Amino acid sequence: MKYKIIRILDVAGLRVFEPVVLLCYGEEPREQLKKIGLYIAIPVLVMVACVVAWDLIGPRIKTRAGEVPTPAQVVTAYDGIADFHKREYTKVADYNIEGEKREAALTKTKEEIAALDTDWEAIGAKCEDLLKSLLAKVPAEAEAKKAEIEEGWNKLVADLKSDEASATDAARRKFAYVEGISAQFVSASLTKLSDAVTKQDQVYKSDQQARAKELTAMAAKIPADDYKQKVEYVHQVNEHLVQTGKENDHMKSLRSELSERRGKSLPQVEDLRQQISKTGQKSEFLATRVNLLTDGNRQQKIDKAQSEMEDLKRKYAVASGPEMFALAQQLIQREERINTIASSEFAKPPTFFDQIWTSLKCVFTGFFIATAIAIPIGVLCGMSRVFMASMTPLISLFKPVSPIVWLPIVFFIVGAFITKPDEAWIQPSFLSSAITVALCSLWPTLVNTALGVSAIDQDHLNVARVLRLGLWDRLTKIIIPSALPLIFTGLRISLGVGWMVLIAAELLSSSPGIGKFVWDMFNNGSSATFAQMFVACGFVGVIGLLLDRIMIVFQRMVSFDGAPTGL
């Protein structure tokens, strides 16, 4: 059993866990513990250190999209992505569901909507608690202001009661009132800082005017023919300008800090805002579900259209004369509409995981195209020196070309063949990305295949000649089996290159996929989408690692040289 597990780990390229297996079987514990510490514990500690450093340094880096998100914020962003994916597929299921299952789902959804009132009421209560905590900080000399705020709150509560406002409306209006009051508190707390900034600005302006006045007076005393004093005067003017620039930069930073602090809300207000946003999104989602389970449901639409068609048939049965023509047209149109509804699908936006699936399809399409081109050419290069010599210039010329150069060229060529993208069986952007992946990733496979074929033992080929094997037999029984380890090494490198190229190609071409997801998030430019870009970065790395592991498995399955597979 021990050796079977070790063999599985070896084939999967996970020999790093071999010491754990040997330790479990009690084989040289000290040596295995040393290896576990070296190959598992130290890398894990390095990872933890990187995450801690990220958590500490990230918030200190300011960008136009806000601070660099911390690991906790990235995890929260992933939860939002997963929640969006789940909700969109729930809508698809609601659109297609029928019969008793639809009734049960509708009943459950209505119960969830009713339960949301409790959440809204809790938010309203938190707003009131926050207002009380703010009022407790009002100084004694501002009792009039405190009374004014309390009066405004009592009036709001009375208005909500008289208007019989819903729990949602009541929570939102209470939050709006508390948010306004908290903004006044923030502004009041910054009064001293604002006064200090204004005073510093006045000091700088006074100093600048005094220096300018002094320099003007000095210029009047310099004789016109005294070149030495004029040169010195230029230096003094330059020092004045440099000092003025420093003072202006300082004032700019002070005003920026003041503006930033004014724009920030209290943490309690931010928490309430997030709760309202989250509850509001859930409320909208449940309302959409109710629509999809009732009037928006496909089967409900079909039943309604069929009912209307039955009415038309009854009218047509008793109609006569010109009326029959109009009713016959309506019958045909209604039947076409029923067929259209029956074949329709819920139009949902692609989720993050849909984009990943699209990217995987694209990279494997490009990878298979590259493999189909690279292996035959590589075999011919390995078998024939003449062919190798003829291909070397082309390989050397095109191998370094960047995907950024290939992509627009491929776009033009694909566009020449697919003039009507809406009617094409494959999207031009998808095909262009796949071909770009193929053009950039075929070289490692081609070179390794040529190397593997050319390195075949000459004795094997001599035996083939003695046995008078044909070309097909030599290829399938000697050449390709002997070159397989190196061919798979090339395929492994090609797949990794293809995955990296694909992300860049999707990002530049805006074709569906994870690269487009990153580009859309970049253009959005908010702090939330900034965190989602980190999520995408993590998934790109994990998928790249998995693809590499898959190729290692295939490589080890065909390898007989016992070569190590690395980590």
Coordinates of C-alpha atoms in Angstrom, one line a residue:
M1 CA 0.0 0.0 0.0
K2 CA 2.8 2.4 0.9
Y3 CA 4.4 2.0 -2.5
K4 CA 1.1 2.4 -4.3
I5 CA 0.6 5.7 -2.5
I6 CA 4.1 6.8 -3.3
R7 CA 3.6 5.8 -7.0
I8 CA 0.3 7.8 -7.1
L9 CA 2.1 10.9 -5.6
D10 CA 4.9 10.5 -8.1
V11 CA 2.5 10.2 -11.1
A12 CA 0.6 13.3 -9.9
G13 CA 3.8 15.3 -9.4
L14 CA 3.3 15.5 -5.7
R15 CA 6.4 13.8 -4.4
V16 CA 6.8 16.6 -1.9
F17 CA 4.3 14.6 0.2
E18 CA 6.3 11.4 0.1
P19 CA 8.0 12.1 3.5
V20 CA 4.5 12.3 5.1
V21 CA 3.6 8.9 3.8
L22 CA 6.9 7.4 4.9
L23 CA 6.6 9.0 8.3
C24 CA 3.1 7.5 8.7
Y25 CA 4.7 4.1 8.1
G26 CA 7.4 4.8 10.7
E27 CA 10.3 4.8 8.2
E28 CA 13.3 6.8 9.4
P29 CA 11.2 9.4 11.3
R30 CA 14.0 11.9 11.9
E31 CA 14.9 12.0 8.2
Q32 CA 11.3 12.3 7.2
L33 CA 10.6 15.1 9.7
K34 CA 13.7 16.9 8.3
K35 CA 12.3 16.7 4.8
I36 CA 8.8 17.7 5.9
G37 CA 10.2 20.8 7.5
L38 CA 12.3 21.6 4.4
Y39 CA 9.7 20.9 1.7
I40 CA 6.4 21.6 3.5
A41 CA 6.8 23.6 6.7
I42 CA 9.2 26.3 5.4
P43 CA 7.1 27.0 2.2
V44 CA 4.0 27.2 4.3
L45 CA 5.7 29.7 6.6
V46 CA 6.8 31.7 3.7
M47 CA 3.3 31.8 2.4
V48 CA 1.9 32.9 5.8
A49 CA 4.6 35.6 6.0
C50 CA 3.7 36.9 2.5
V51 CA 0.0 37.1 3.5
V52 CA 0.8 38.9 6.7
A53 CA 3.1 41.3 4.8
W54 CA 0.3 41.9 2.3
D55 CA -2.2 42.6 5.1
L56 CA 0.2 45.1 6.7
I57 CA 1.5 46.9 3.5
G58 CA -1.7 46.8 1.4
P59 CA -3.7 49.4 3.2
R60 CA -0.8 51.8 3.1
I61 CA -0.7 51.9 -0.7
K62 CA -3.2 54.4 -2.1
T63 CA -4.5 54.1 -5.6
R64 CA -7.2 55.8 -7.7
A65 CA -9.4 52.8 -6.9
G66 CA -8.7 53.2 -3.1
E67 CA -6.4 51.2 -0.9
V68 CA -4.9 47.9 -2.0
P69 CA -7.3 45.3 -0.6
T70 CA -6.3 43.2 2.3
P71 CA -6.6 39.3 2.2
A72 CA -9.8 39.6 4.2
Q73 CA -11.3 42.0 1.7
V74 CA -10.3 39.7 -1.2
V75 CA -12.1 36.8 0.6
T76 CA -15.2 39.0 0.9
A77 CA -14.9 39.9 -2.8
Y78 CA -14.9 36.2 -3.6
D79 CA -18.0 35.6 -1.5
G80 CA -19.7 38.3 -3.6
I81 CA -18.6 36.7 -6.8
A82 CA -19.8 33.3 -5.7
D83 CA -23.1 34.8 -4.4
F84 CA -23.7 36.4 -7.8
H85 CA -23.0 33.1 -9.6
K86 CA -25.4 31.3 -7.3
R87 CA -28.2 33.9 -7.7
E88 CA -27.9 34.0 -11.5
Y89 CA -28.2 30.2 -11.8
T90 CA -31.1 30.3 -9.3
K91 CA -32.9 32.7 -11.7
V92 CA -32.3 30.2 -14.6
A93 CA -33.8 27.4 -12.5
D94 CA -36.8 29.6 -11.6
Y95 CA -37.4 30.4 -15.3
N96 CA -37.4 26.7 -16.2
I97 CA -39.1 25.2 -13.2
E98 CA -42.7 23.8 -13.6
G99 CA -45.6 22.2 -11.7
E100 CA -45.5 21.6 -7.9
K101 CA -41.8 22.5 -7.7
R102 CA -42.6 26.0 -9.0
E103 CA -45.4 26.4 -6.4
A104 CA -43.1 25.2 -3.6
A105 CA -40.3 27.5 -4.7
L106 CA -42.8 30.5 -4.9
T107 CA -44.1 29.8 -1.4
K108 CA -40.6 29.6 0.0
T109 CA -39.5 32.8 -1.8
K110 CA -42.5 34.7 -0.4
E111 CA -41.7 33.5 3.1
E112 CA -38.1 34.8 2.7
I113 CA -39.4 38.2 1.5
A114 CA -41.6 38.4 4.6
A115 CA -38.7 37.5 6.8
L116 CA -36.7 40.4 5.4
D117 CA -38.9 42.8 7.3
T118 CA -37.2 41.6 10.5
D119 CA -33.8 42.6 9.0
W120 CA -35.1 46.0 7.9
E121 CA -36.5 46.6 11.4
A122 CA -33.2 45.7 12.9
I123 CA -31.4 48.2 10.7
G124 CA -33.9 50.9 11.8
A125 CA -33.2 50.0 15.4
K126 CA -29.4 50.3 14.8
C127 CA -29.9 53.7 13.3
E128 CA -31.7 54.8 16.4
D129 CA -28.9 53.4 18.6
L130 CA -26.3 55.2 16.5
L131 CA -28.1 58.5 16.8
K132 CA -28.3 58.1 20.6
S133 CA -24.6 57.4 20.8
L134 CA -23.9 60.5 18.7
L135 CA -26.1 62.7 20.8
A136 CA -24.3 61.5 23.9
K137 CA -21.2 63.1 22.6
V138 CA -22.8 66.5 22.2
P139 CA -21.2 69.0 24.6
A140 CA -23.3 70.7 27.2
E141 CA -23.1 74.1 25.6
A142 CA -24.8 72.7 22.5
E143 CA -28.0 71.5 24.1
A144 CA -30.0 73.6 21.6
K145 CA -28.5 71.7 18.7
K146 CA -29.1 68.4 20.5
A147 CA -32.8 69.3 21.1
E148 CA -33.1 70.2 17.4
I149 CA -31.7 66.8 16.3
E150 CA -34.0 64.9 18.7
E151 CA -37.0 66.9 17.4
G152 CA -36.1 66.1 13.9
W153 CA -35.9 62.4 14.7
N154 CA -39.2 62.4 16.5
K155 CA -40.8 64.1 13.6
L156 CA -39.4 61.5 11.2
V157 CA -40.7 58.7 13.4
A158 CA -44.1 60.3 13.5
D159 CA -44.2 60.8 9.7
L160 CA -43.2 57.2 9.1
K161 CA -46.0 56.1 11.4
S162 CA -48.6 58.3 9.8
D163 CA -47.5 57.3 6.3
E164 CA -47.7 53.6 7.3
A165 CA -44.3 53.2 5.7
S166 CA -43.0 49.8 5.0
A167 CA -40.1 48.4 7.0
T168 CA -37.8 48.9 4.0
D169 CA -38.8 52.5 3.6
A170 CA -38.6 53.2 7.3
A171 CA -35.1 51.8 7.6
R172 CA -33.8 53.8 4.5
R173 CA -35.3 57.1 5.7
K174 CA -33.9 56.6 9.3
F175 CA -30.5 55.8 7.9
A176 CA -30.6 58.9 5.6
Y177 CA -31.3 61.1 8.7
V178 CA -28.6 59.5 10.8
E179 CA -26.1 59.7 7.9
G180 CA -26.8 63.4 7.6
I181 CA -26.3 64.0 11.4
S182 CA -23.1 61.9 11.4
A183 CA -21.7 64.0 8.5
Q184 CA -22.3 67.1 10.6
F185 CA -20.4 65.5 13.5
V186 CA -17.5 64.7 11.2
S187 CA -17.4 68.2 9.8
A188 CA -17.5 69.7 13.3
S189 CA -14.7 67.4 14.5
L190 CA -12.6 68.8 11.6
T191 CA -13.2 72.4 12.4
K192 CA -9.8 72.8 14.2
L193 CA -8.0 71.1 11.3
S194 CA -9.7 73.3 8.8
D195 CA -8.9 76.5 10.7
A196 CA -5.2 75.4 11.0
V197 CA -5.1 74.7 7.2
T198 CA -6.6 78.2 6.5
K199 CA -4.1 79.8 8.9
Q200 CA -1.2 78.0 7.3
D201 CA -2.4 79.1 3.9
Q202 CA -2.5 82.7 5.0
V203 CA 1.0 82.5 6.5
Y204 CA 2.4 81.1 3.3
K205 CA 0.8 83.7 1.2
S206 CA 2.1 86.5 3.5
D207 CA 5.6 85.1 3.3
Q208 CA 5.4 84.8 -0.5
Q209 CA 4.2 88.4 -0.8
A210 CA 7.0 89.6 1.5
R211 CA 9.7 87.8 -0.4
A212 CA 8.3 89.1 -3.7
K213 CA 8.3 92.6 -2.3
E214 CA 11.8 92.3 -1.0
L215 CA 13.1 90.9 -4.4
T216 CA 11.3 93.8 -6.2
A217 CA 13.0 96.3 -4.0
M218 CA 16.4 94.6 -4.4
A219 CA 16.0 94.7 -8.2
A220 CA 15.6 98.5 -8.1
K221 CA 19.0 98.9 -6.4
I222 CA 21.0 96.8 -8.9
P223 CA 22.9 98.9 -11.5
A224 CA 22.1 98.0 -15.1
D225 CA 25.8 97.3 -15.9
D226 CA 26.5 95.1 -12.7
Y227 CA 26.4 91.6 -14.3
K228 CA 27.6 89.9 -11.1
Q229 CA 24.8 91.2 -9.0
K230 CA 22.3 90.3 -11.7
V231 CA 23.5 86.7 -11.7
E232 CA 23.2 86.6 -7.9
Y233 CA 19.7 88.1 -8.2
V234 CA 18.6 85.3 -10.5
H235 CA 19.7 82.8 -7.9
Q236 CA 17.7 84.5 -5.2
V237 CA 14.6 84.6 -7.5
N238 CA 15.0 80.9 -8.2
E239 CA 15.2 80.2 -4.4
H240 CA 12.0 82.2 -4.0
L241 CA 10.2 80.2 -6.6
V242 CA 11.5 76.8 -5.2
Q243 CA 10.3 77.8 -1.8
T244 CA 7.0 78.9 -3.2
G245 CA 6.6 75.6 -4.9
K246 CA 7.3 73.7 -1.7
E247 CA 4.8 75.8 0.2
N248 CA 2.1 75.2 -2.5
D249 CA 2.8 71.4 -2.5
H250 CA 2.4 71.4 1.3
M251 CA -0.9 73.3 1.1
K252 CA -2.1 70.9 -1.6
S253 CA -1.4 67.9 0.6
L254 CA -3.1 69.5 3.6
R255 CA -6.2 70.3 1.6
S256 CA -6.2 66.8 0.1
E257 CA -6.0 65.3 3.6
L258 CA -8.8 67.5 4.8
S259 CA -11.0 66.6 1.9
E260 CA -10.3 62.9 2.4
R261 CA -11.2 63.0 6.1
R262 CA -14.4 65.0 5.3
G263 CA -15.4 62.4 2.7
K264 CA -15.0 59.5 5.2
S265 CA -18.0 58.4 7.2
L266 CA -18.0 57.0 10.7
P267 CA -17.3 53.3 10.8
Q268 CA -20.8 52.6 12.3
V269 CA -22.4 54.5 9.3
E270 CA -20.3 52.5 6.9
D271 CA -21.5 49.2 8.5
L272 CA -25.1 50.3 8.3
R273 CA -24.7 51.3 4.7
Q274 CA -23.3 47.9 3.8
Q275 CA -26.1 46.2 5.7
I276 CA -28.7 48.2 3.8
S277 CA -26.9 47.5 0.5
K278 CA -26.7 43.8 1.2
T279 CA -30.3 43.6 2.4
G280 CA -31.5 45.7 -0.6
Q281 CA -29.8 43.3 -3.0
K282 CA -31.4 40.3 -1.4
S283 CA -34.8 42.0 -1.5
E284 CA -34.4 42.8 -5.3
F285 CA -33.2 39.2 -5.9
L286 CA -36.2 37.7 -4.2
A287 CA -38.5 40.1 -6.0
T288 CA -37.0 38.9 -9.3
R289 CA -37.5 35.3 -8.2
V290 CA -41.2 35.9 -7.6
N291 CA -41.5 37.4 -11.1
L292 CA -39.7 34.4 -12.6
L293 CA -41.8 32.0 -10.7
T294 CA -45.1 33.7 -11.8
D295 CA -45.5 35.9 -14.9
G296 CA -41.9 35.5 -16.0
N297 CA -41.8 31.7 -15.8
R298 CA -41.5 30.0 -19.2
Q299 CA -44.3 27.5 -18.6
Q300 CA -46.6 30.2 -17.2
K301 CA -46.0 32.2 -20.4
I302 CA -46.7 29.2 -22.5
D303 CA -49.9 28.5 -20.6
K304 CA -51.1 32.1 -20.9
A305 CA -50.3 32.2 -24.7
Q306 CA -52.1 28.8 -25.2
S307 CA -55.1 30.1 -23.3
E308 CA -55.2 33.2 -25.6
M309 CA -54.9 30.9 -28.6
E310 CA -57.8 28.8 -27.5
D311 CA -59.9 32.0 -27.3
L312 CA -58.7 32.9 -30.8
K313 CA -59.7 29.4 -32.1
R314 CA -63.2 29.8 -30.7
K315 CA -63.6 33.2 -32.4
Y316 CA -62.2 31.7 -35.6
A317 CA -64.7 28.8 -35.4
V318 CA -67.7 31.2 -35.5
A319 CA -66.1 33.9 -37.7
S320 CA -67.0 34.4 -41.4
G321 CA -66.0 36.7 -44.2
P322 CA -63.0 39.1 -44.0
E323 CA -62.7 38.7 -40.2
M324 CA -61.4 35.1 -40.9
F325 CA -58.3 36.5 -42.6
A326 CA -57.3 38.6 -39.6
L327 CA -58.0 35.8 -37.1
A328 CA -56.1 33.3 -39.2
Q329 CA -53.0 35.6 -39.2
Q330 CA -53.3 36.0 -35.4
L331 CA -53.5 32.3 -35.0
I332 CA -50.3 31.7 -37.0
Q333 CA -48.5 34.5 -35.1
R334 CA -49.6 33.2 -31.7
E335 CA -48.4 29.7 -32.6
E336 CA -45.0 31.1 -33.6
R337 CA -44.8 33.0 -30.4
I338 CA -45.6 29.8 -28.3
N339 CA -42.8 28.0 -30.2
T340 CA -40.4 30.9 -29.5
I341 CA -41.2 30.9 -25.8
A342 CA -40.9 27.1 -25.6
S343 CA -37.4 27.2 -27.0
S344 CA -36.2 30.3 -25.2
E345 CA -33.6 30.4 -22.4
F346 CA -33.2 32.8 -19.5
A347 CA -30.7 35.5 -20.6
K348 CA -28.3 35.8 -17.7
P349 CA -25.0 37.7 -17.8
P350 CA -21.8 35.5 -17.7
T351 CA -20.6 35.0 -14.2
F352 CA -17.0 34.7 -13.1
F353 CA -17.0 30.9 -13.2
D354 CA -18.7 31.0 -16.7
Q355 CA -15.8 33.2 -17.8
I356 CA -13.3 30.7 -16.4
W357 CA -15.0 27.9 -18.3
T358 CA -14.9 29.9 -21.5
S359 CA -11.2 30.6 -21.0
L360 CA -10.5 26.9 -20.4
K361 CA -12.3 26.0 -23.6
C362 CA -10.4 28.6 -25.5
V363 CA -7.0 27.6 -24.2
F364 CA -7.5 23.9 -24.9
T365 CA -8.8 24.8 -28.4
G366 CA -5.6 26.7 -29.0
F367 CA -3.5 24.0 -27.4
F368 CA -4.9 21.3 -29.6
I369 CA -4.4 23.4 -32.7
A370 CA -0.8 24.0 -31.6
T371 CA -0.3 20.3 -30.9
A372 CA -1.7 19.3 -34.3
I373 CA 0.8 21.6 -36.0
A374 CA 3.8 21.3 -33.8
I375 CA 4.1 17.5 -33.4
P376 CA 4.1 16.6 -37.2
I377 CA 6.5 19.4 -38.0
G378 CA 8.7 18.4 -35.1
V379 CA 8.8 14.8 -36.2
L380 CA 9.8 15.8 -39.7
C381 CA 12.5 18.1 -38.3
G382 CA 13.9 15.3 -36.2
M383 CA 13.8 12.8 -39.0
S384 CA 15.3 15.0 -41.8
R385 CA 18.2 17.3 -41.5
V386 CA 17.2 19.0 -44.8
F387 CA 13.7 19.7 -43.4
M388 CA 15.2 20.9 -40.1
A389 CA 17.5 23.3 -42.0
S390 CA 14.7 24.6 -44.1
M391 CA 12.4 25.2 -41.0
T392 CA 15.0 26.7 -38.7
P393 CA 14.8 30.3 -40.1
L394 CA 11.0 30.3 -39.8
I395 CA 11.1 29.0 -36.3
S396 CA 13.8 31.5 -35.2
L397 CA 11.8 34.3 -36.9
F398 CA 8.4 33.7 -35.5
K399 CA 9.1 32.1 -32.1
P400 CA 9.9 35.5 -30.4
V401 CA 6.8 37.3 -31.8
S402 CA 4.7 38.6 -28.9
P403 CA 1.0 37.7 -28.7
I404 CA 0.3 41.4 -28.7
V405 CA 1.6 41.5 -32.3
W406 CA -0.1 38.2 -33.3
L407 CA -3.6 39.2 -32.0
P408 CA -4.5 42.1 -34.3
I409 CA -3.1 40.2 -37.3
V410 CA -5.2 37.2 -36.5
F411 CA -8.2 39.4 -35.9
F412 CA -7.9 40.8 -39.4
I413 CA -7.5 37.4 -41.0
V414 CA -10.4 35.8 -39.1
G415 CA -12.5 38.8 -39.8
A416 CA -11.9 38.3 -43.5
F417 CA -13.3 34.7 -43.3
I418 CA -16.2 35.4 -40.9
T419 CA -18.0 38.4 -42.3
K420 CA -21.2 37.8 -40.3
P421 CA -20.3 37.1 -36.7
D422 CA -23.9 36.8 -35.6
E423 CA -24.5 33.9 -38.0
A424 CA -21.2 32.2 -37.5
W425 CA -21.0 28.8 -35.6
I426 CA -18.0 30.2 -33.6
Q427 CA -17.4 33.7 -32.3
P428 CA -14.6 35.5 -34.2
S429 CA -13.1 36.8 -30.9
F430 CA -13.0 33.3 -29.4
L431 CA -11.4 31.9 -32.6
S432 CA -8.9 34.7 -32.7
S433 CA -7.9 34.2 -29.1
A434 CA -7.5 30.4 -29.7
I435 CA -5.4 30.9 -32.8
T436 CA -3.2 33.4 -31.0
V437 CA -2.7 30.9 -28.2
A438 CA -1.7 28.3 -30.8
L439 CA 0.8 30.6 -32.5
C440 CA 2.5 31.5 -29.3
S441 CA 2.5 28.1 -27.6
L442 CA 3.4 25.7 -30.4
W443 CA 7.1 26.3 -30.3
P444 CA 8.1 24.4 -27.1
T445 CA 6.3 21.3 -28.4
L446 CA 7.8 21.6 -31.9
V447 CA 11.4 22.1 -30.5
N448 CA 11.1 19.3 -27.9
T449 CA 9.5 16.9 -30.5
A450 CA 12.4 17.5 -32.9
L451 CA 14.9 17.0 -30.2
G452 CA 13.2 13.8 -29.0
V453 CA 13.1 12.3 -32.5
S454 CA 16.6 13.3 -33.4
A455 CA 17.9 11.8 -30.1
I456 CA 16.5 8.3 -30.8
D457 CA 19.2 5.6 -30.6
Q458 CA 20.5 4.8 -34.1
D459 CA 20.4 1.1 -33.2
H460 CA 16.6 1.2 -33.0
L461 CA 16.4 2.8 -36.4
N462 CA 18.8 0.2 -37.8
V463 CA 16.7 -2.6 -36.4
A464 CA 13.7 -1.1 -38.2
R465 CA 15.6 -1.1 -41.5
V466 CA 16.6 -4.7 -41.0
L467 CA 13.0 -5.6 -40.3
R468 CA 12.0 -3.5 -43.3
L469 CA 9.4 -1.6 -41.4
G470 CA 7.4 0.9 -43.4
L471 CA 7.3 4.6 -42.5
W472 CA 4.0 4.2 -40.6
D473 CA 5.3 1.3 -38.5
R474 CA 8.6 3.1 -37.8
L475 CA 6.6 6.2 -36.6
T476 CA 4.1 4.4 -34.4
K477 CA 6.4 1.6 -33.0
I478 CA 9.8 3.3 -32.7
I479 CA 10.0 7.0 -33.3
I480 CA 7.0 8.5 -31.5
P481 CA 7.1 6.1 -28.4
S482 CA 10.8 6.8 -28.0
A483 CA 10.2 10.6 -28.2
L484 CA 7.1 10.7 -26.0
P485 CA 8.8 11.9 -22.8
L486 CA 10.3 14.9 -24.5
I487 CA 7.1 15.5 -26.5
F488 CA 5.1 15.7 -23.3
T489 CA 7.7 18.0 -21.8
G490 CA 7.1 20.3 -24.7
L491 CA 3.3 19.9 -24.3
R492 CA 3.5 20.8 -20.6
I493 CA 5.5 24.0 -21.4
S494 CA 3.1 24.8 -24.3
L495 CA 0.0 24.6 -22.1
G496 CA 1.5 26.9 -19.5
V497 CA 2.5 29.4 -22.2
G498 CA -0.9 29.1 -23.8
W499 CA -2.6 29.9 -20.5
M500 CA -0.5 33.0 -20.0
V501 CA -1.0 34.2 -23.6
L502 CA -4.8 33.5 -23.4
I503 CA -5.3 35.9 -20.5
A504 CA -3.4 38.7 -22.3
A505 CA -5.3 37.9 -25.5
E506 CA -8.7 38.1 -23.9
L507 CA -7.8 41.2 -22.0
L508 CA -6.7 43.0 -25.2
S509 CA -9.4 41.6 -27.5
S510 CA -12.3 41.9 -25.0
S511 CA -13.3 38.4 -26.0
P512 CA -15.3 36.5 -23.3
G513 CA -13.1 34.9 -20.6
I514 CA -11.3 35.6 -17.4
G515 CA -9.0 38.2 -19.1
K516 CA -12.1 40.2 -20.1
F517 CA -13.4 39.9 -16.5
V518 CA -10.1 41.5 -15.3
W519 CA -10.4 44.3 -17.9
D520 CA -14.0 45.0 -17.0
M521 CA -13.0 45.3 -13.3
F522 CA -10.1 47.6 -14.2
N523 CA -12.4 49.9 -16.2
N524 CA -14.9 50.0 -13.3
G525 CA -12.2 51.3 -11.0
S526 CA -14.0 50.9 -7.7
S527 CA -12.4 49.4 -4.5
A528 CA -14.8 46.4 -4.7
T529 CA -13.8 45.6 -8.3
F530 CA -10.1 46.1 -7.3
A531 CA -10.5 43.3 -4.8
Q532 CA -12.2 41.1 -7.5
M533 CA -9.1 41.6 -9.7
F534 CA -7.1 40.0 -6.9
V535 CA -9.6 37.1 -6.8
A536 CA -9.1 36.7 -10.6
C537 CA -5.4 36.8 -10.1
G538 CA -5.6 34.0 -7.6
F539 CA -7.8 31.8 -9.8
V540 CA -5.4 32.3 -12.8
G541 CA -2.5 31.1 -10.7
V542 CA -4.4 28.1 -9.3
I543 CA -5.7 27.0 -12.7
G544 CA -2.3 27.4 -14.2
L545 CA -0.9 25.2 -11.4
L546 CA -3.7 22.6 -12.0
L547 CA -3.0 22.5 -15.7
D548 CA 0.6 22.0 -15.1
R549 CA -0.2 19.1 -12.6
I550 CA -2.4 17.5 -15.2
M551 CA 0.3 17.6 -17.8
I552 CA 2.7 16.1 -15.3
V553 CA 0.3 13.2 -14.7
F554 CA 0.2 12.5 -18.5
Q555 CA 4.0 12.9 -18.8
R556 CA 4.6 10.4 -15.9
M557 CA 2.1 8.0 -17.4
V558 CA 4.1 7.7 -20.6
S559 CA 7.5 8.3 -19.1
F560 CA 9.8 5.3 -18.5
D561 CA 13.0 7.2 -17.7
G562 CA 12.2 7.7 -14.0
A563 CA 13.0 11.4 -14.3
P564 CA 11.8 13.6 -11.4
T565 CA 8.8 15.7 -11.9
G566 CA 9.7 18.5 -9.6
L567 CA 7.4 19.9 -7.0

